[in-house]
XYZ file of C-alpha atoms in Angstrom:
770
model
C -2.839 -11.444 18.401
C -1.813 -11.554 22.058
C -1.038 -14.827 23.865
C -1.265 -14.530 27.627
C 1.262 -17.272 28.337
C 4.012 -15.884 26.112
C 6.655 -13.822 27.906
C 8.221 -11.304 25.547
C 11.578 -9.633 26.270
C 12.547 -6.803 23.935
C 16.036 -6.876 22.482
C 15.490 -3.706 20.484
C 17.238 -0.475 21.375
C 21.002 0.056 21.622
C 23.254 -2.214 19.549
C 26.705 -1.805 18.016
C 27.317 -1.680 14.276
C 30.546 -2.894 12.665
C 31.320 -2.016 9.047
C 33.911 -3.642 6.794
C 34.831 -3.762 3.115
C 36.126 -7.307 3.695
C 34.050 -10.317 4.777
C 33.466 -10.473 8.517
C 34.259 -13.852 10.043
C 33.948 -13.026 13.732
C 31.254 -14.843 15.693
C 31.681 -12.892 18.943
C 31.923 -9.264 20.004
C 35.583 -9.742 20.980
C 36.199 -11.127 17.518
C 34.631 -8.066 15.930
C 36.849 -5.799 18.008
C 39.921 -7.815 17.045
C 39.091 -7.435 13.348
C 39.939 -3.733 13.537
C 36.824 -2.808 11.558
C 35.239 0.481 12.652
C 32.288 0.252 15.035
C 29.457 2.726 15.653
C 26.477 2.990 17.995
C 23.344 1.576 16.360
C 19.630 1.563 17.033
C 17.270 -1.356 16.449
C 14.889 -1.088 14.660
C 17.165 0.781 12.291
C 19.103 0.905 9.050
C 22.794 1.230 8.277
C 22.465 4.690 6.729
C 20.485 6.099 9.643
C 23.079 4.845 12.126
C 25.907 6.356 10.064
C 23.946 9.613 9.839
C 23.513 9.669 13.622
C 27.242 9.040 14.033
C 28.077 11.985 11.770
C 29.686 9.743 9.147
C 27.419 10.707 6.231
C 25.292 13.750 5.300
C 21.482 13.701 5.100
C 20.818 10.936 2.509
C 17.779 12.585 0.951
C 19.397 15.935 0.148
C 20.819 16.714 -3.271
C 22.796 13.846 -4.811
C 23.680 12.231 -1.478
C 21.561 9.091 -1.910
C 23.500 8.251 -5.080
C 26.819 8.596 -3.253
C 25.675 6.017 -0.698
C 25.935 3.286 -3.329
C 29.523 2.977 -2.113
C 28.179 1.122 0.941
C 26.313 -1.525 -1.089
C 29.314 -3.886 -1.051
C 30.169 -3.509 2.635
C 29.832 -6.306 5.157
C 27.948 -5.342 8.319
C 27.521 -6.845 11.771
C 25.095 -5.869 14.519
C 25.849 -6.992 18.072
C 24.644 -6.580 21.642
C 24.626 -8.311 25.006
C 21.637 -9.129 27.199
C 20.892 -10.753 30.531
C 19.039 -14.038 30.923
C 17.632 -15.381 34.167
C 18.398 -18.976 33.248
C 14.827 -20.059 33.978
C 12.135 -20.968 31.467
C 9.185 -23.356 31.712
C 9.126 -24.085 27.987
C 10.928 -23.399 24.717
C 12.591 -20.007 24.168
C 12.805 -18.338 20.765
C 14.770 -15.468 19.308
C 12.444 -13.604 16.959
C 13.625 -11.096 14.373
C 10.666 -9.250 12.852
C 12.666 -7.896 9.919
C 16.305 -8.417 8.890
C 17.678 -6.916 5.682
C 18.729 -9.234 4.180
C 21.364 -12.057 3.929
C 22.051 -12.876 7.561
C 23.948 -15.282 9.790
C 22.886 -15.332 13.447
C 25.231 -16.159 16.337
C 24.347 -16.617 20.004
C 27.319 -16.830 22.347
C 29.570 -17.533 19.380
C 27.430 -20.380 18.017
C 25.602 -20.235 14.676
C 21.878 -20.582 15.364
C 20.495 -19.912 11.890
C 20.554 -18.017 8.616
C 18.019 -16.042 6.565
C 17.735 -14.544 3.102
C 14.406 -12.683 3.178
C 13.969 -9.111 4.455
C 10.191 -9.170 4.068
C 9.187 -11.660 6.766
C 10.018 -12.610 10.332
C 12.571 -15.248 11.356
C 12.549 -17.351 14.538
C 15.154 -19.628 16.093
C 14.698 -21.859 19.134
C 17.555 -21.056 21.513
C 16.570 -22.285 24.962
C 19.424 -24.758 25.348
C 21.972 -22.202 24.058
C 21.191 -19.415 26.494
C 23.542 -18.861 29.416
C 22.481 -17.770 32.903
C 23.572 -14.140 33.183
C 25.234 -12.343 30.263
C 24.612 -13.492 26.680
C 25.984 -12.228 23.395
C 23.978 -11.846 20.166
C 25.595 -11.096 16.817
C 24.042 -10.804 13.339
C 26.293 -10.686 10.276
C 24.844 -9.201 7.079
C 26.375 -9.914 3.687
C 26.256 -7.436 0.750
C 23.159 -7.771 -1.426
C 24.891 -7.216 -4.820
C 27.476 -9.890 -4.032
C 24.871 -12.388 -2.851
C 22.769 -11.698 -5.944
C 25.620 -12.937 -8.165
C 25.267 -16.426 -6.650
C 22.062 -17.040 -8.591
C 21.622 -18.072 -12.194
C 19.772 -15.670 -14.499
C 18.235 -17.802 -17.253
C 17.125 -16.269 -20.532
C 13.466 -16.336 -19.516
C 13.872 -13.803 -16.669
C 13.734 -10.052 -17.181
C 13.815 -6.940 -15.007
C 13.509 -3.251 -15.668
C 16.160 -0.624 -15.051
C 18.368 -1.266 -12.035
C 16.257 -4.097 -10.617
C 18.026 -7.226 -11.851
C 19.134 -8.259 -8.366
C 15.486 -8.033 -7.267
C 14.645 -11.063 -9.393
C 16.148 -13.361 -6.746
C 16.688 -11.162 -3.692
C 13.631 -11.058 -1.423
C 13.556 -7.520 -0.191
C 11.323 -4.613 -1.230
C 11.607 -4.387 -5.043
C 11.595 -0.575 -4.954
C 14.884 -0.499 -2.993
C 16.844 -1.401 -6.134
C 15.683 1.839 -7.783
C 12.237 2.608 -9.194
C 10.615 5.526 -10.950
C 9.164 6.606 -7.594
C 11.951 5.565 -5.185
C 15.746 5.881 -5.066
C 18.192 3.024 -5.164
C 18.709 2.419 -1.448
C 20.071 -1.083 -0.841
C 20.118 -0.622 2.885
C 20.903 -3.321 5.405
C 19.909 -3.570 9.034
C 17.628 -4.987 11.692
C 14.701 -2.886 10.516
C 11.986 -4.309 12.750
C 12.016 -5.301 16.459
C 14.039 -8.149 17.957
C 12.528 -10.183 20.808
C 13.265 -13.098 23.088
C 10.041 -15.049 23.611
C 9.276 -17.689 26.237
C 6.425 -20.030 25.330
C 4.911 -22.823 27.442
C 5.207 -26.425 26.334
C 1.427 -26.732 26.173
C 0.026 -23.766 24.274
C -2.075 -22.340 21.484
C 0.170 -22.263 18.444
C -2.043 -21.183 15.534
C -5.472 -19.577 15.914
C -7.585 -18.323 13.009
C -11.220 -17.225 13.072
C -12.937 -16.602 9.758
C -16.402 -15.655 8.614
C -17.891 -18.378 6.427
C -21.110 -16.514 5.628
C -23.119 -13.723 7.181
C -26.272 -11.703 6.735
C -28.174 -9.387 9.050
C -29.857 -12.327 10.794
C -27.070 -14.846 11.316
C -23.377 -15.414 10.772
C -21.459 -18.665 10.547
C -17.867 -18.525 11.754
C -15.147 -21.152 11.799
C -12.324 -21.306 14.350
C -9.176 -23.160 13.336
C -6.813 -24.107 16.169
C -3.429 -25.797 16.172
C -2.222 -26.412 19.720
C 0.736 -28.081 21.438
C -0.657 -30.554 23.962
C 0.245 -33.497 26.119
C -1.394 -36.880 25.454
C -5.099 -36.201 24.862
C -5.857 -39.720 26.112
C -4.662 -38.809 29.631
C -5.976 -35.269 30.091
C -9.069 -33.393 29.014
C -8.104 -30.525 26.695
C -10.752 -28.075 25.435
C -10.873 -24.902 23.396
C -13.381 -22.197 24.288
C -14.125 -19.039 22.340
C -16.077 -15.945 23.346
C -16.729 -12.801 21.345
C -18.284 -9.487 22.385
C -19.237 -6.416 20.369
C -21.647 -4.053 22.092
C -24.734 -6.079 22.999
C -23.827 -8.893 20.605
C -22.073 -11.944 22.023
C -21.169 -15.490 21.037
C -19.531 -18.429 22.760
C -18.641 -22.021 21.908
C -16.504 -24.846 23.294
C -15.047 -28.083 21.928
C -12.983 -30.992 23.255
C -9.640 -31.744 21.595
C -9.316 -35.230 20.134
C -6.013 -34.223 18.552
C -3.777 -31.136 18.632
C -5.623 -29.590 15.681
C -9.340 -28.940 15.517
C -12.000 -26.727 13.987
C -14.911 -25.217 15.869
C -18.061 -23.965 14.096
C -19.795 -20.940 15.651
C -23.190 -19.372 15.011
C -23.886 -15.717 15.772
C -27.448 -14.446 15.841
C -28.112 -10.847 14.711
C -24.420 -10.183 14.145
C -23.012 -6.691 14.141
C -21.227 -6.703 10.819
C -18.060 -4.874 9.774
C -18.673 -2.322 7.023
C -16.282 -0.225 4.931
C -16.290 3.544 5.229
C -19.494 5.128 4.036
C -21.547 1.927 4.301
C -21.890 1.513 8.057
C -19.887 0.998 11.221
C -16.748 -1.183 11.142
C -17.888 -3.347 14.058
C -15.122 -5.415 15.648
C -15.700 -8.211 18.154
C -13.278 -8.578 21.057
C -12.483 -12.297 20.866
C -10.877 -14.512 23.479
C -9.789 -18.079 22.745
C -8.933 -20.121 25.846
C -7.063 -23.408 26.065
C -8.324 -25.496 28.992
C -6.666 -28.504 30.605
C -8.900 -30.454 32.959
C -11.047 -27.346 33.312
C -8.190 -24.938 34.079
C -6.990 -22.269 31.659
C -3.387 -22.814 30.521
C -3.260 -20.397 27.568
C -5.286 -17.602 26.059
C -5.293 -15.679 22.778
C -6.952 -12.294 22.361
C -7.713 -10.549 19.076
C -10.437 -8.693 17.171
C -12.695 -10.058 14.479
C -14.897 -8.278 11.976
C -17.858 -10.304 10.734
C -18.198 -9.549 7.033
C -18.081 -11.130 3.601
C -16.199 -9.783 0.598
C -16.699 -10.981 -2.951
C -14.999 -9.801 -6.121
C -17.300 -10.160 -9.112
C -14.930 -10.376 -12.052
C -14.918 -11.384 -15.698
C -11.880 -12.116 -17.825
C -12.732 -9.511 -20.443
C -15.026 -6.617 -21.253
C -15.889 -4.337 -24.164
C -17.190 -0.854 -24.962
C -20.707 -1.989 -24.112
C -19.617 -2.932 -20.596
C -20.342 -6.640 -20.844
C -17.704 -7.476 -18.230
C -17.261 -6.787 -14.513
C -14.784 -5.934 -11.787
C -16.905 -5.192 -8.735
C -16.363 -5.524 -4.992
C -19.335 -6.672 -2.899
C -19.198 -6.330 0.895
C -21.847 -8.134 2.929
C -23.724 -8.759 -0.297
C -23.829 -5.084 -1.311
C -21.928 -3.595 -4.264
C -19.447 -0.965 -3.087
C -18.069 1.729 -5.359
C -14.354 1.906 -4.622
C -12.569 5.190 -4.059
C -9.030 4.212 -3.230
C -5.378 5.097 -3.416
C -2.154 3.192 -3.943
C 0.103 2.832 -0.922
C 3.788 3.077 -1.783
C 6.684 2.956 0.706
C 6.338 5.304 3.653
C 10.108 5.720 3.633
C 13.111 4.485 1.681
C 14.473 3.355 5.069
C 11.760 1.087 6.379
C 12.731 1.188 10.042
C 10.961 4.577 10.038
C 7.719 3.231 8.538
C 5.799 2.362 11.687
C 5.959 5.844 13.172
C 4.429 7.235 9.981
C 1.498 4.819 9.804
C -0.998 6.762 11.985
C -0.463 9.968 10.022
C -0.821 8.140 6.726
C -4.095 6.518 7.786
C -5.416 9.889 8.988
C -4.650 11.419 5.573
C -6.234 8.424 3.873
C -9.457 8.989 5.809
C -9.344 12.740 5.187
C -9.085 12.167 1.437
C -12.361 10.228 1.405
C -10.981 6.817 0.420
C -12.599 3.509 1.348
C -9.781 1.249 0.043
C -5.997 1.258 -0.019
C -3.991 -0.900 -2.399
C -0.706 -2.063 -0.872
C 1.471 -2.008 -3.973
C 3.719 -4.952 -4.830
C 6.951 -2.968 -4.926
C 6.852 -2.385 -1.181
C 7.360 -4.269 2.082
C 4.422 -5.905 3.862
C 3.270 -3.246 6.308
C 3.416 -3.330 10.080
C 0.477 -4.864 11.979
C -0.465 -1.356 13.118
C -1.334 -0.440 9.532
C -3.921 -3.210 9.258
C -5.208 -2.653 12.809
C -6.030 0.947 11.938
C -7.634 -0.079 8.647
C -9.801 -2.525 10.630
C -10.829 0.225 13.043
C -11.651 2.799 10.381
C -13.415 0.629 7.810
C -10.689 0.827 5.161
C -10.565 -2.090 2.762
C -7.092 -3.377 1.877
C -6.012 -4.777 -1.472
C -2.736 -6.564 -0.715
C -0.220 -7.325 -3.446
C 2.476 -9.879 -2.828
C 5.925 -8.265 -3.107
C 6.557 -8.871 -6.796
C 6.513 -6.204 -9.467
C 7.244 -5.330 -13.095
C 9.442 -8.329 -13.879
C 9.613 -11.854 -15.254
C 10.668 -13.766 -12.150
C 12.538 -17.101 -11.900
C 10.388 -20.194 -12.138
C 12.789 -22.804 -10.737
C 11.778 -25.073 -7.862
C 14.158 -23.433 -5.370
C 12.729 -19.953 -5.945
C 9.178 -21.289 -5.838
C 9.923 -22.845 -2.446
C 11.375 -19.589 -1.096
C 8.372 -17.593 -2.309
C 5.951 -20.161 -0.905
C 7.555 -19.956 2.549
C 7.339 -16.153 2.420
C 3.703 -16.228 1.336
C 2.704 -18.604 4.118
C 4.191 -16.292 6.739
C 2.562 -13.216 5.230
C -0.851 -14.825 4.814
C -0.882 -16.187 8.365
C 0.131 -12.803 9.781
C -2.476 -10.737 7.935
C -5.448 -13.060 7.425
C -7.206 -12.166 10.707
C -7.862 -8.609 9.555
C -11.403 -7.706 8.520
C -10.002 -4.988 6.269
C -8.210 -7.492 4.013
C -10.381 -7.759 0.907
C -8.061 -9.188 -1.739
C -4.739 -10.907 -2.262
C -3.082 -10.043 -5.583
C -0.188 -12.083 -6.910
C 1.931 -9.184 -8.140
C 2.074 -5.727 -9.659
C 2.106 -5.615 -13.480
C 4.004 -8.859 -14.068
C 1.291 -10.127 -16.426
C 1.440 -6.875 -18.336
C 5.251 -6.848 -18.268
C 5.303 -10.092 -20.245
C 4.184 -8.023 -23.234
C 6.398 -4.972 -22.698
C 8.980 -4.102 -25.373
C 12.149 -6.055 -24.745
C 10.572 -8.422 -22.225
C 9.188 -11.025 -24.659
C 7.605 -12.945 -21.822
C 5.019 -14.892 -23.761
C 1.832 -16.070 -22.091
C 1.683 -14.762 -18.486
C -0.490 -17.730 -17.575
C 2.642 -19.860 -17.661
C 3.832 -18.016 -14.526
C 3.893 -20.752 -11.871
C 4.432 -18.225 -9.065
C 1.102 -16.431 -9.435
C -0.925 -19.297 -10.916
C 0.169 -22.045 -8.528
C 2.537 -21.102 -5.688
C 0.772 -18.030 -4.273
C -2.836 -19.195 -4.695
C -1.875 -22.479 -3.028
C -0.624 -20.560 0.027
C -3.840 -18.516 0.132
C -6.067 -21.571 -0.260
C -4.210 -23.459 2.469
C -4.055 -20.715 5.078
C -6.765 -18.176 4.187
C -9.537 -20.186 2.536
C -12.339 -18.098 1.121
C -10.370 -14.890 0.596
C -10.403 -13.490 -2.939
C -7.223 -13.888 -4.991
C -6.244 -12.091 -8.205
C -3.173 -13.501 -9.998
C -1.828 -10.137 -11.144
C -2.826 -6.493 -11.364
C -3.862 -6.085 -14.071
C -4.696 -9.759 -14.612
C -4.434 -11.223 -18.114
C -6.357 -14.501 -18.095
C -6.059 -17.124 -20.856
C -9.178 -15.635 -22.466
C -7.819 -12.087 -22.234
C -4.424 -13.164 -23.583
C -6.111 -14.491 -26.717
C -8.459 -11.497 -27.048
C -8.025 -9.408 -30.191
C -8.474 -6.156 -28.229
C -5.399 -6.817 -26.103
C -5.177 -4.738 -22.912
C -8.316 -2.849 -23.926
C -10.264 -6.014 -23.165
C -9.279 -6.021 -19.484
C -11.976 -5.013 -16.980
C -9.288 -3.806 -14.541
C -6.507 -1.572 -15.864
C -3.516 0.518 -14.895
C -4.285 3.648 -16.921
C -1.007 5.428 -17.524
C -0.606 5.778 -21.281
C 1.440 8.712 -22.562
C 0.349 10.910 -19.611
C -0.548 13.642 -22.069
C -3.726 15.753 -21.948
C -5.648 14.248 -19.042
C -8.852 14.481 -21.079
C -7.402 12.638 -24.066
C -9.250 9.708 -25.608
C -6.999 7.278 -23.715
C -8.488 8.381 -20.411
C -12.008 9.374 -21.508
C -12.809 6.372 -23.640
C -11.287 3.546 -21.633
C -13.469 0.460 -21.588
C -12.155 -0.557 -18.147
C -14.638 -1.001 -15.326
C -11.993 -0.416 -12.672
C -8.719 1.536 -12.641
C -6.250 0.287 -10.045
C -3.543 2.779 -11.038
C -4.059 6.241 -12.527
C -2.128 9.405 -11.757
C -0.558 12.682 -12.863
C 2.497 14.695 -11.857
C 2.539 17.608 -9.421
C 5.494 19.634 -8.184
C 5.845 19.906 -4.385
C 5.576 23.188 -2.494
C 8.665 25.395 -3.089
C 9.461 25.271 0.631
C 9.574 21.472 0.382
C 11.773 21.608 -2.710
C 14.218 23.776 -0.761
C 14.586 20.996 1.811
C 16.002 18.452 -0.662
C 17.400 20.409 -3.640
C 20.574 22.475 -3.286
C 20.019 26.258 -3.483
C 21.893 26.594 -6.778
C 19.782 23.790 -8.310
C 16.287 25.079 -7.437
C 15.762 26.486 -10.935
C 15.804 25.798 -13.831
C 14.655 22.193 -13.359
C 16.737 20.362 -15.969
C 19.646 19.422 -13.715
C 21.059 16.337 -12.028
C 19.305 16.836 -8.667
C 15.872 17.283 -10.232
C 16.439 14.178 -12.366
C 17.542 12.095 -9.361
C 14.507 13.241 -7.371
C 12.129 12.831 -10.335
C 13.008 9.788 -9.809
C 15.707 8.506 -12.182
C 17.690 6.513 -9.612
C 21.077 5.979 -11.277
C 22.827 9.244 -12.233
C 24.345 9.097 -15.689
C 22.039 6.260 -16.771
C 18.869 7.386 -18.528
C 16.282 5.192 -16.813
C 13.521 7.749 -16.194
C 15.172 11.057 -17.110
C 12.114 12.014 -19.155
C 9.970 12.677 -16.089
C 11.137 16.250 -15.443
C 10.293 17.232 -19.000
C 7.026 15.297 -18.738
C 5.988 17.478 -15.817
C 6.789 20.565 -17.906
C 4.804 19.203 -20.850
C 1.777 18.630 -18.633
C 1.932 22.262 -17.463
C 2.296 23.450 -21.061
C -0.677 21.315 -22.122
C -3.090 23.139 -19.785
C -1.548 26.619 -19.605
C 0.255 26.932 -22.957
C 3.622 27.803 -21.455
C 5.987 26.820 -18.664
C 6.663 29.508 -16.018
C 10.201 30.829 -15.638
C 10.462 30.530 -11.852
C 9.905 27.842 -9.219
C 7.020 29.516 -7.387
C 4.864 29.858 -10.475
C 5.956 26.468 -11.799
C 4.973 24.714 -8.572
C 1.615 26.482 -8.565
C 0.874 25.673 -12.208
C 2.040 22.065 -11.885
C -0.106 21.521 -8.806
C -3.102 23.069 -10.591
C -2.655 20.705 -13.538
C -2.367 17.713 -11.215
C -5.447 18.812 -9.257
C -7.529 19.170 -12.426
C -6.326 15.808 -13.726
C -6.931 13.834 -10.534
C -10.325 15.481 -10.063
C -11.256 14.565 -13.628
C -10.116 10.944 -13.263
C -12.159 10.376 -10.095
C -15.258 12.212 -11.295
C -15.393 10.534 -14.702
C -15.408 7.164 -12.949
C -18.000 8.230 -10.381
C -20.293 9.757 -12.998
C -20.286 6.414 -14.850
C -21.351 4.428 -11.773
C -22.116 1.389 -12.125
C -20.657 0.970 -15.587
C -17.469 1.847 -13.797
C -17.038 0.447 -10.336
C -13.971 2.004 -8.786
C -10.722 3.902 -9.077
C -7.552 3.442 -7.039
C -5.500 6.483 -7.942
C -1.741 6.901 -7.729
C -0.856 7.948 -5.046
C -1.395 9.501 -1.641
C 2.077 10.152 -0.211
C 5.733 10.082 -1.209
C 8.290 7.714 0.336
C 11.163 10.130 -0.192
C 11.485 13.790 -1.303
C 10.710 13.920 -5.006
C 8.738 15.302 -7.947
C 5.986 12.750 -8.447
C 2.338 11.761 -8.808
C 1.800 11.806 -5.022
C -0.725 14.333 -3.746
C 1.118 14.734 -0.412
C 4.876 15.148 -0.385
C 7.410 13.345 1.806
C 7.201 16.081 4.444
C 3.431 15.568 4.766
C 2.651 18.811 2.915
C -0.461 18.369 0.720
C -0.488 19.548 -2.876
C -3.553 21.175 -4.424
C -4.667 17.798 -5.780
C -5.210 16.495 -2.260
C -7.850 19.130 -1.585
C -9.440 18.600 -4.997
C -9.683 14.866 -4.335
C -11.170 15.503 -0.919
C -14.034 17.345 -2.636
C -14.372 14.887 -5.526
C -14.512 11.878 -3.171
C -17.150 13.261 -0.808
C -20.078 10.827 -0.333
C -22.234 13.328 -2.236
C -20.520 15.132 -5.093
C -21.964 17.331 -7.846
C -20.029 17.771 -11.046
C -20.419 18.218 -14.780
C -20.056 15.403 -17.261
C -17.932 15.937 -20.331
C -19.724 18.033 -23.004
C -22.089 16.341 -25.405
C -24.541 17.779 -27.946
C -23.450 21.364 -27.168
C -24.307 20.987 -23.493
C -22.755 20.265 -20.111
C -24.823 17.955 -17.915
C -24.783 18.494 -14.150
C -25.124 15.301 -12.121
C -25.084 14.276 -8.475
C -23.185 11.150 -7.453
C -24.523 9.761 -4.188
C -22.550 6.889 -2.626
C -24.804 6.590 0.429
C -27.694 4.200 1.010
C -30.271 7.002 1.316
C -31.839 9.456 -1.110
C -30.538 12.950 -0.310
C -32.794 15.995 -0.958
C -30.613 18.910 -1.993
C -30.528 22.440 -3.428
C -27.805 23.515 -5.820
C -26.436 26.574 -7.525
C -23.954 26.976 -10.389
C -22.134 30.276 -10.866
C -20.178 31.228 -13.988
C -17.015 32.932 -12.722
C -16.429 34.339 -16.200
C -19.535 36.507 -15.911
C -20.286 36.361 -12.196
C -23.823 35.178 -12.975
C -25.716 32.289 -11.389
C -26.587 30.153 -14.418
C -28.267 27.096 -12.891
C -30.236 26.408 -9.721
C -32.621 23.705 -8.591
C -33.897 21.307 -5.975
C -34.082 17.550 -6.279
C -33.202 14.340 -4.463
C -29.969 12.593 -5.320
C -30.903 8.926 -5.581
C -29.205 6.461 -3.237
C -26.132 4.698 -4.597
C -26.668 6.221 -8.003
C -25.992 9.134 -10.312
C -28.846 11.625 -10.743
C -28.933 14.138 -13.607
C -29.843 17.585 -12.273
C -29.715 19.942 -15.263
C -27.854 21.187 -18.338
C -25.942 24.250 -19.501
C -25.167 25.364 -23.051
C -21.550 24.713 -23.959
C -19.071 25.793 -26.588
C -15.455 24.660 -26.511
C -14.161 28.074 -27.596
C -15.411 29.799 -24.413
C -13.203 29.362 -21.387
C -14.690 29.731 -17.936
C -14.863 28.106 -14.532
C -18.163 26.999 -13.028
C -18.529 27.064 -9.252
C -20.951 24.403 -7.987
C -22.394 24.661 -4.476
C -25.102 22.660 -2.750
C -26.934 22.268 0.536
C -28.440 19.130 2.057
C -29.073 17.535 5.435
C -25.446 16.359 5.281
C -24.291 19.982 5.147
C -22.873 22.112 2.358
C -20.629 21.073 -0.490
C -18.683 22.694 -3.288
C -16.885 21.756 -6.463
C -15.861 23.350 -9.727
C -15.558 22.536 -13.413
C -13.049 24.081 -15.812
C -14.883 24.520 -19.126
C -13.525 25.153 -22.599
C -10.451 24.032 -24.450
C -6.904 24.732 -23.204
C -4.600 26.555 -23.046
C -5.913 28.620 -20.136
C -4.313 31.737 -18.735
C -2.412 30.904 -15.556
C -3.161 34.362 -14.131
C -6.863 33.933 -14.860
C -6.869 30.507 -13.233
C -5.147 31.947 -10.176
C -7.832 34.648 -9.999
C -10.577 32.012 -10.168
C -8.968 30.048 -7.350
C -8.865 33.234 -5.290
C -12.573 33.819 -5.950
C -13.323 30.274 -4.796
C -11.293 30.849 -1.648
C -8.918 28.024 -2.540
C -5.792 30.086 -3.140
C -4.114 28.715 -0.022
C -4.415 25.087 -1.068
C -0.884 23.873 -1.780
C 1.689 26.127 -3.453
C 0.948 29.843 -3.820
């Protein structure tokens, strides 16, 4: 949101970094120099490790075991400092704004303490107008070590964390940074988002929020909330005026202020509504809100608004008969969700923003209509949500809590509430935002071995604190207490997790067609994935030459990811990847090239199967959000695109399986395979299809029929016996163009050489590793 009257001066760019093993007490740049602590050039936005890398003080953090060696810096004290010029003139209050500071900070302006902060996830502002000097000013930020600050908190018996994440129970920074099974331990510090000096007028728009109350194709009702800073309304005439334009559609309204806060209802005839990908255009209105004083404009806010409604139809429990529900409705229409989980774009978050456009482009290419922003991450840059608005990508937003039993004391509740208010107010204007979720897997964690958390409904954070922030500042938006959510009814249910309509389907990660995956009663999977080795050329970029093969070594384990060398947190994951290859192909290759190829083939078959089994059960099943699109550091993982933006074979398989029209075979039943067309569009699609048996080279099934709109249409059947291994190539033609898919038939193990030959016949040999 842009305010015309706000003058913004960037303080990003060149700073100086001072590093010390002892506490820093200096409040000025001269004091830092006098301390004798070493100083280095720094860049803001940035991170400590990236500045040290640029200065030649450390090697590339992501190569080999280097990231583990950087733990030595966790207990260092750090200071960032710079000077800037100030004109000495301002018509209203002046604020220093830090978009992201990691993490425990003291802020000094011209040697004077102006504030403190203890949250890396949200912005911090300090009014400084009367402390600025005409001419040269000095800004210094001292950062205290996270592990030392974490010891200041009590850890009562009711709290619990996994692995190396105990500090994360109280420290408000991205949970993954303490070490996760998909991210290294990287307790970085720094000014990781921009720093600004902002001049604001005395009389101004302070808080502006436009929301859609209800909408159909004929009319929409909107509500504008405004909090302004005004002079006496009894002396002057203050008004708020709003206009919105999208193509030929326009709306306007005006209201007189009787107080500094007001609400303005707006009606829009024949609105152009915002639709998610595949359902229509994501129309966005260009909106201008003007503050008038005695008829003259004194402030203006500009932003975009998508007119749409989102409803989550949800029950507390379900069963094998599908008596429950977990279904997104947009503008009154049910939408089948094809989504992915969004994990950190980088272990060092100052680099995130530059990677957002590429990530969104890959997201669109994969055929997704929703992205789940996972609770172990930071809250993404505004650019992320702007692009999701523009491209019709729904966003499921977790709050930054994950896989733990968090403190419940009043002080922590207050800190989390303040964080949530800032996050909600920053993101609520986005049409893409479909759902707030309280956390990632904290409900489920209460029942994990060793956690002994009891009833997750006693969690005040997700049952009271977070929903209160959403209700107060984003009324009407859907809220889910946890993912997956265990309600009081579900907690008492005899079926346990099997009763949940929304699940994270991990299990043993064995045969991807095992009963655990095939027979799930869930309507919606919000996590589901399978391992795939990166391209050998990518592996060579982060694993030392003498550690490329065989895989059971310290560098593979660290990048698998087991984040603390010598401590078996997730050491099993390298062997798990080997087991998954052995499950499909009967043996594990003896070299990296063949291993990468076989591992990527297994992942591609698994991810394809997961998506297609959910689509073929539409509307008994209503969506899948698979894990995950892209890695946040170089590793062996479930991601279908590696850290270097190199797709694995699974990415291409998913691109085919998530096409709006997809033909595939259901799992065998009654000695037959059933071919079906899944059509996620609003229109019936006439099509012609052919199925070729690559084992014989024969065309075994052809036909013509219309694929029904928003439905699954059975097209034909083939005889099936589990003892015969083959690969069926499926091709089709329609007004939308041509499409292709394949089905691997028969029981494993398959010959890796035969599979490679089939891929060559399909023309897919160049997808991923070769």
